[in-house]
PDB file of C-alpha atoms in Angstrom:
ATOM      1  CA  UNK A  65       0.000   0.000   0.000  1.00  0.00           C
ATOM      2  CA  UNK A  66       1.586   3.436  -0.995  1.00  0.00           C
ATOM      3  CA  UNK A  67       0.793   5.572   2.142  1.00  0.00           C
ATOM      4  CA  UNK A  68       2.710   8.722   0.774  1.00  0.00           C
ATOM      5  CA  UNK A  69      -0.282  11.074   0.186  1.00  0.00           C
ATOM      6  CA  UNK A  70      -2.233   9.934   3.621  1.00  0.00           C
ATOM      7  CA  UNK A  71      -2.757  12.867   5.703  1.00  0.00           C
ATOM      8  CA  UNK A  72      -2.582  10.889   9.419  1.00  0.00           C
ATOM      9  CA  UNK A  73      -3.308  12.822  12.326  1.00  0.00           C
ATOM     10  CA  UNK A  74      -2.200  11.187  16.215  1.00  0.00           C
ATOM     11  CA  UNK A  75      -3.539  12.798  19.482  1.00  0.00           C
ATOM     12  CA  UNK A  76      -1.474  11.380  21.944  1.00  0.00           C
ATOM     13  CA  UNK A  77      -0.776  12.861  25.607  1.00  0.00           C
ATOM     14  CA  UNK A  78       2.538  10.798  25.857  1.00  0.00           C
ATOM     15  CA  UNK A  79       5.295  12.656  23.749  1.00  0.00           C
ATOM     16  CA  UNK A  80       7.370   9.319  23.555  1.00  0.00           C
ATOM     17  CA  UNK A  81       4.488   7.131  22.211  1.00  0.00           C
ATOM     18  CA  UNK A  82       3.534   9.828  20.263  1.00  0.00           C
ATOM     19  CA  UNK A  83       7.189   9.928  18.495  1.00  0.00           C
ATOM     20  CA  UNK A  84       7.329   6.659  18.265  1.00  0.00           C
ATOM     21  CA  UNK A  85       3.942   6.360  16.265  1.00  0.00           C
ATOM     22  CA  UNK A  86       4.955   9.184  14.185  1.00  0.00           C
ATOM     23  CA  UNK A  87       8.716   7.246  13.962  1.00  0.00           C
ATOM     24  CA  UNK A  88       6.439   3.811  12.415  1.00  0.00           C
ATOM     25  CA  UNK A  89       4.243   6.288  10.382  1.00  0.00           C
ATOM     26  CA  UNK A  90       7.328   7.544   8.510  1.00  0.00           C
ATOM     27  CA  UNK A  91       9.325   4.455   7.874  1.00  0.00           C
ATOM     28  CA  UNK A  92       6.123   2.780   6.436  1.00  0.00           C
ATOM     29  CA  UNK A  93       5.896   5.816   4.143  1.00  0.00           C
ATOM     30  CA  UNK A  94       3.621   8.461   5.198  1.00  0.00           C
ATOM     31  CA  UNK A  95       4.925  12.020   4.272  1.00  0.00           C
ATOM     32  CA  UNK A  96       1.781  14.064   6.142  1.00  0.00           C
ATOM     33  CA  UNK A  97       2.017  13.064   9.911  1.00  0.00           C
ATOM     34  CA  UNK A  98       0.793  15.474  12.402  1.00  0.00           C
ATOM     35  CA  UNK A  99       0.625  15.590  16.011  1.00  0.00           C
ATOM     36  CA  UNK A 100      -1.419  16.701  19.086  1.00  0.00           C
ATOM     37  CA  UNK A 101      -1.596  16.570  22.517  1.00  0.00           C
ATOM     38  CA  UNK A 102      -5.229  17.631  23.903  1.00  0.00           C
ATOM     39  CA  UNK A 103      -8.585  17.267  22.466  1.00  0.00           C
ATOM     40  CA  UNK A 104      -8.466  21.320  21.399  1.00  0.00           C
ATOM     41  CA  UNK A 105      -5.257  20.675  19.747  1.00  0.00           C
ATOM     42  CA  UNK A 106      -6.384  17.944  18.063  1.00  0.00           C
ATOM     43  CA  UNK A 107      -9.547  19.633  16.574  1.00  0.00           C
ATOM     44  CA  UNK A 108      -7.395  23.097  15.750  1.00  0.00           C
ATOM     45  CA  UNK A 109      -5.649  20.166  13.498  1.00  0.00           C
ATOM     46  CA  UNK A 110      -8.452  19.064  12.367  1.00  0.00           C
ATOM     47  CA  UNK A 111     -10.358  21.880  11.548  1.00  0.00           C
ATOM     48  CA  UNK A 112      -7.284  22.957   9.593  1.00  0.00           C
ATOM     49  CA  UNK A 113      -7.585  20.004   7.488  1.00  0.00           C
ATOM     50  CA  UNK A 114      -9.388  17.162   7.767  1.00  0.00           C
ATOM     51  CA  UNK A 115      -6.997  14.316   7.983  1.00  0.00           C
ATOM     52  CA  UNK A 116      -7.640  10.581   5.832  1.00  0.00           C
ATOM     53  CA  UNK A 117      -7.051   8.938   9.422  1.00  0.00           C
ATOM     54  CA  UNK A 118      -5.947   9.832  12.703  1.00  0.00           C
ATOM     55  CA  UNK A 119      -4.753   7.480  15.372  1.00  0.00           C
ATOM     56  CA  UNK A 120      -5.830   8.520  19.039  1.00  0.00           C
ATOM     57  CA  UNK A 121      -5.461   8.188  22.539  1.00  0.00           C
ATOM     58  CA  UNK A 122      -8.233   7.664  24.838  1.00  0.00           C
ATOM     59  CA  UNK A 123      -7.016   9.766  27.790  1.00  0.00           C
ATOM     60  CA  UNK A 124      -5.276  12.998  26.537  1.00  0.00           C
ATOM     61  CA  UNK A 125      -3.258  15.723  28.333  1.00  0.00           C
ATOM     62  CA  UNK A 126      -5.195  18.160  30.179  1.00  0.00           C
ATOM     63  CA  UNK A 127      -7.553  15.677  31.091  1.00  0.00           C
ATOM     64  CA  UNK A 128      -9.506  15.748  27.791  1.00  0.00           C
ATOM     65  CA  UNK A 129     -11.067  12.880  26.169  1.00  0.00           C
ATOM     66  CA  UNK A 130      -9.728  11.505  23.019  1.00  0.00           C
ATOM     67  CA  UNK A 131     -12.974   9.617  22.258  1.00  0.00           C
ATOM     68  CA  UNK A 132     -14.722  13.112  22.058  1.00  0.00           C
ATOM     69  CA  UNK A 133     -12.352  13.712  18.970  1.00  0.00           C
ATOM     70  CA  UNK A 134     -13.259  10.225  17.806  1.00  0.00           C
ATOM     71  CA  UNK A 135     -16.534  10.880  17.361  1.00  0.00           C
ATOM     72  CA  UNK A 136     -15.906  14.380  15.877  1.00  0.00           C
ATOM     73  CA  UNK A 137     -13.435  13.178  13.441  1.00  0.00           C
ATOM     74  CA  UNK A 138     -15.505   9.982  12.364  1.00  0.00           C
ATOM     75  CA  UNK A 139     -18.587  12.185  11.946  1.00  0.00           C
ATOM     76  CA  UNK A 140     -16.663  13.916   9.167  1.00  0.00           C
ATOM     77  CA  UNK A 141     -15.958  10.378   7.534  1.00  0.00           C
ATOM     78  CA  UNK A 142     -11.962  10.246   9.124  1.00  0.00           C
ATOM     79  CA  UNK A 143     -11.458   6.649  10.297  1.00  0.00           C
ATOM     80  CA  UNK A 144     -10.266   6.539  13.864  1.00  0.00           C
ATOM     81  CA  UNK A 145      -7.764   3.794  15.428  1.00  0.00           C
ATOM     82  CA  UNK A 146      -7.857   4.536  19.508  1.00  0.00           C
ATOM     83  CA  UNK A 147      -4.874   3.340  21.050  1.00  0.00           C
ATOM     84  CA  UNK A 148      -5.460   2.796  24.802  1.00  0.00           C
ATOM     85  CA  UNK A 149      -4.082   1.044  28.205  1.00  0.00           C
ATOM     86  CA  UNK A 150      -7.512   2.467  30.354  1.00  0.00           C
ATOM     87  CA  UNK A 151     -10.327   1.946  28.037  1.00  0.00           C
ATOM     88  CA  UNK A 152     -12.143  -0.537  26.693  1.00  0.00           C
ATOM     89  CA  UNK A 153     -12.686  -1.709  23.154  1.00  0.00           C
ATOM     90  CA  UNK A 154     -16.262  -1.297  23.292  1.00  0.00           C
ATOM     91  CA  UNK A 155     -15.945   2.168  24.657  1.00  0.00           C
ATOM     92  CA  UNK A 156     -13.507   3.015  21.396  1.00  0.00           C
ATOM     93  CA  UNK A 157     -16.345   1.294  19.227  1.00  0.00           C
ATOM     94  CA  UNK A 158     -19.249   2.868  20.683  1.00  0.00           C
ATOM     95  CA  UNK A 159     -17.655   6.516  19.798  1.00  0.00           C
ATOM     96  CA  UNK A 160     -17.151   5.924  16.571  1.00  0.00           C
ATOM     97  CA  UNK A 161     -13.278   4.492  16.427  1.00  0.00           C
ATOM     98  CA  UNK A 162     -13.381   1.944  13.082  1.00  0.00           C
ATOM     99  CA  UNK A 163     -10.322   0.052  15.031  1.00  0.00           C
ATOM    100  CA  UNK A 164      -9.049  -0.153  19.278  1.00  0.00           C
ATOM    101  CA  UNK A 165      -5.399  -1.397  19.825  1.00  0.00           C
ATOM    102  CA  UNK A 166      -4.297  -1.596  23.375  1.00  0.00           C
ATOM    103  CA  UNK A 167      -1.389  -0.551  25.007  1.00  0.00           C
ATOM    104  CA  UNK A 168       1.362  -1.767  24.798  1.00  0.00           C
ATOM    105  CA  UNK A 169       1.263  -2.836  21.110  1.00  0.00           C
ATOM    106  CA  UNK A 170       4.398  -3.719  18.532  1.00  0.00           C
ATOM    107  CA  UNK A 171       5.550  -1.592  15.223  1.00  0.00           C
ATOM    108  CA  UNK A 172       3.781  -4.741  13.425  1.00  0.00           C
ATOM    109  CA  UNK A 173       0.493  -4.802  15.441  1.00  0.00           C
ATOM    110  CA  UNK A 174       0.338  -0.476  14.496  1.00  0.00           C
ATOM    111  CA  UNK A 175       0.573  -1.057  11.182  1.00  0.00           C
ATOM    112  CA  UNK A 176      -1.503  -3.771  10.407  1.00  0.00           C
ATOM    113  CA  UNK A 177      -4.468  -1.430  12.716  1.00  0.00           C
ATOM    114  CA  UNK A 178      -3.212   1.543  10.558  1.00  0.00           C
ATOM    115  CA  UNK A 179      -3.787  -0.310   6.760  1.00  0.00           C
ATOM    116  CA  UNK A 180      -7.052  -1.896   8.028  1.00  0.00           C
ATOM    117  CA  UNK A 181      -7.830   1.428   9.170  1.00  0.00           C
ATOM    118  CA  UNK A 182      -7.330   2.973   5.367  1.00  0.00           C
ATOM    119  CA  UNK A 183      -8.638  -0.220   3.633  1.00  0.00           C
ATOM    120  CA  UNK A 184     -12.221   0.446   5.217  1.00  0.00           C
ATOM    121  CA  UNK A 185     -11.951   3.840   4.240  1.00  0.00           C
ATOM    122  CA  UNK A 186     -11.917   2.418   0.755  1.00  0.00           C
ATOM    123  CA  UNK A 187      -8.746   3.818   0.586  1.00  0.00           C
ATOM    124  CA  UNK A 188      -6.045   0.998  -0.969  1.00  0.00           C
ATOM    125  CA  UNK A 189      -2.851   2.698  -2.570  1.00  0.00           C
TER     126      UNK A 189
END
């Protein structure tokens, strides 16, 4: 799958998962990875364009909730993976996430999440 022109957004409250996402992101190919921290940052993103996926934490900094931004972002038609060590899958479901992997996960589990997450988009390369 050629991942170069995906636009992935990741709202993650932990700046060394968050890197090393963004690290797995790039080596797999993607060119447009952006990053956020809180659920506001994560919708300024947003709102400044939508992004093809995004990849999001359940509990962000500041105490926001990532699944808000789930349901936000999959309202618009952006497929959500919600990466997690507190919640539930059902709870990532329910809001609207198309995929939940739990913390701690491997480069290999990420990725497969990330292409099913673009092949249900309709999106394949």
């Amino acid at each position: 799958m050629d991942f170069r022109h995906f636009d992935v957004l990741i709202v993650e409250d932990d700046v060394v998962v968050s890197e090393s996402v963004r690290a797995v992101l790039l080596v797999a190919g993607f060119t447009l990875v952006r990053t956020a921290r809180t659920l506001a940052e994560g919708l300024a993103e947003a709102e400044r364009r939508t992004p093809d996926g995004a990849i999001i934490d359940g509990n962000l900094a500041d105490g926001s909730s990532g699944l808000d931004l789930v349901a936000w972002l999959s309202a618009l038609g952006a497929p959500c993976l919600v990466i997690s060590g507190h919640l539930m899958r059902e709870d990532a479901l329910s809001a609207g996430a198309r995929g939940f992997l739990p913390k701690p996960f491997t480069e290999a589990q990420l990725l497969r999440h990330v292409t099913r997450l673009f092949q249900a988009r309709g999106v394949t390369g």
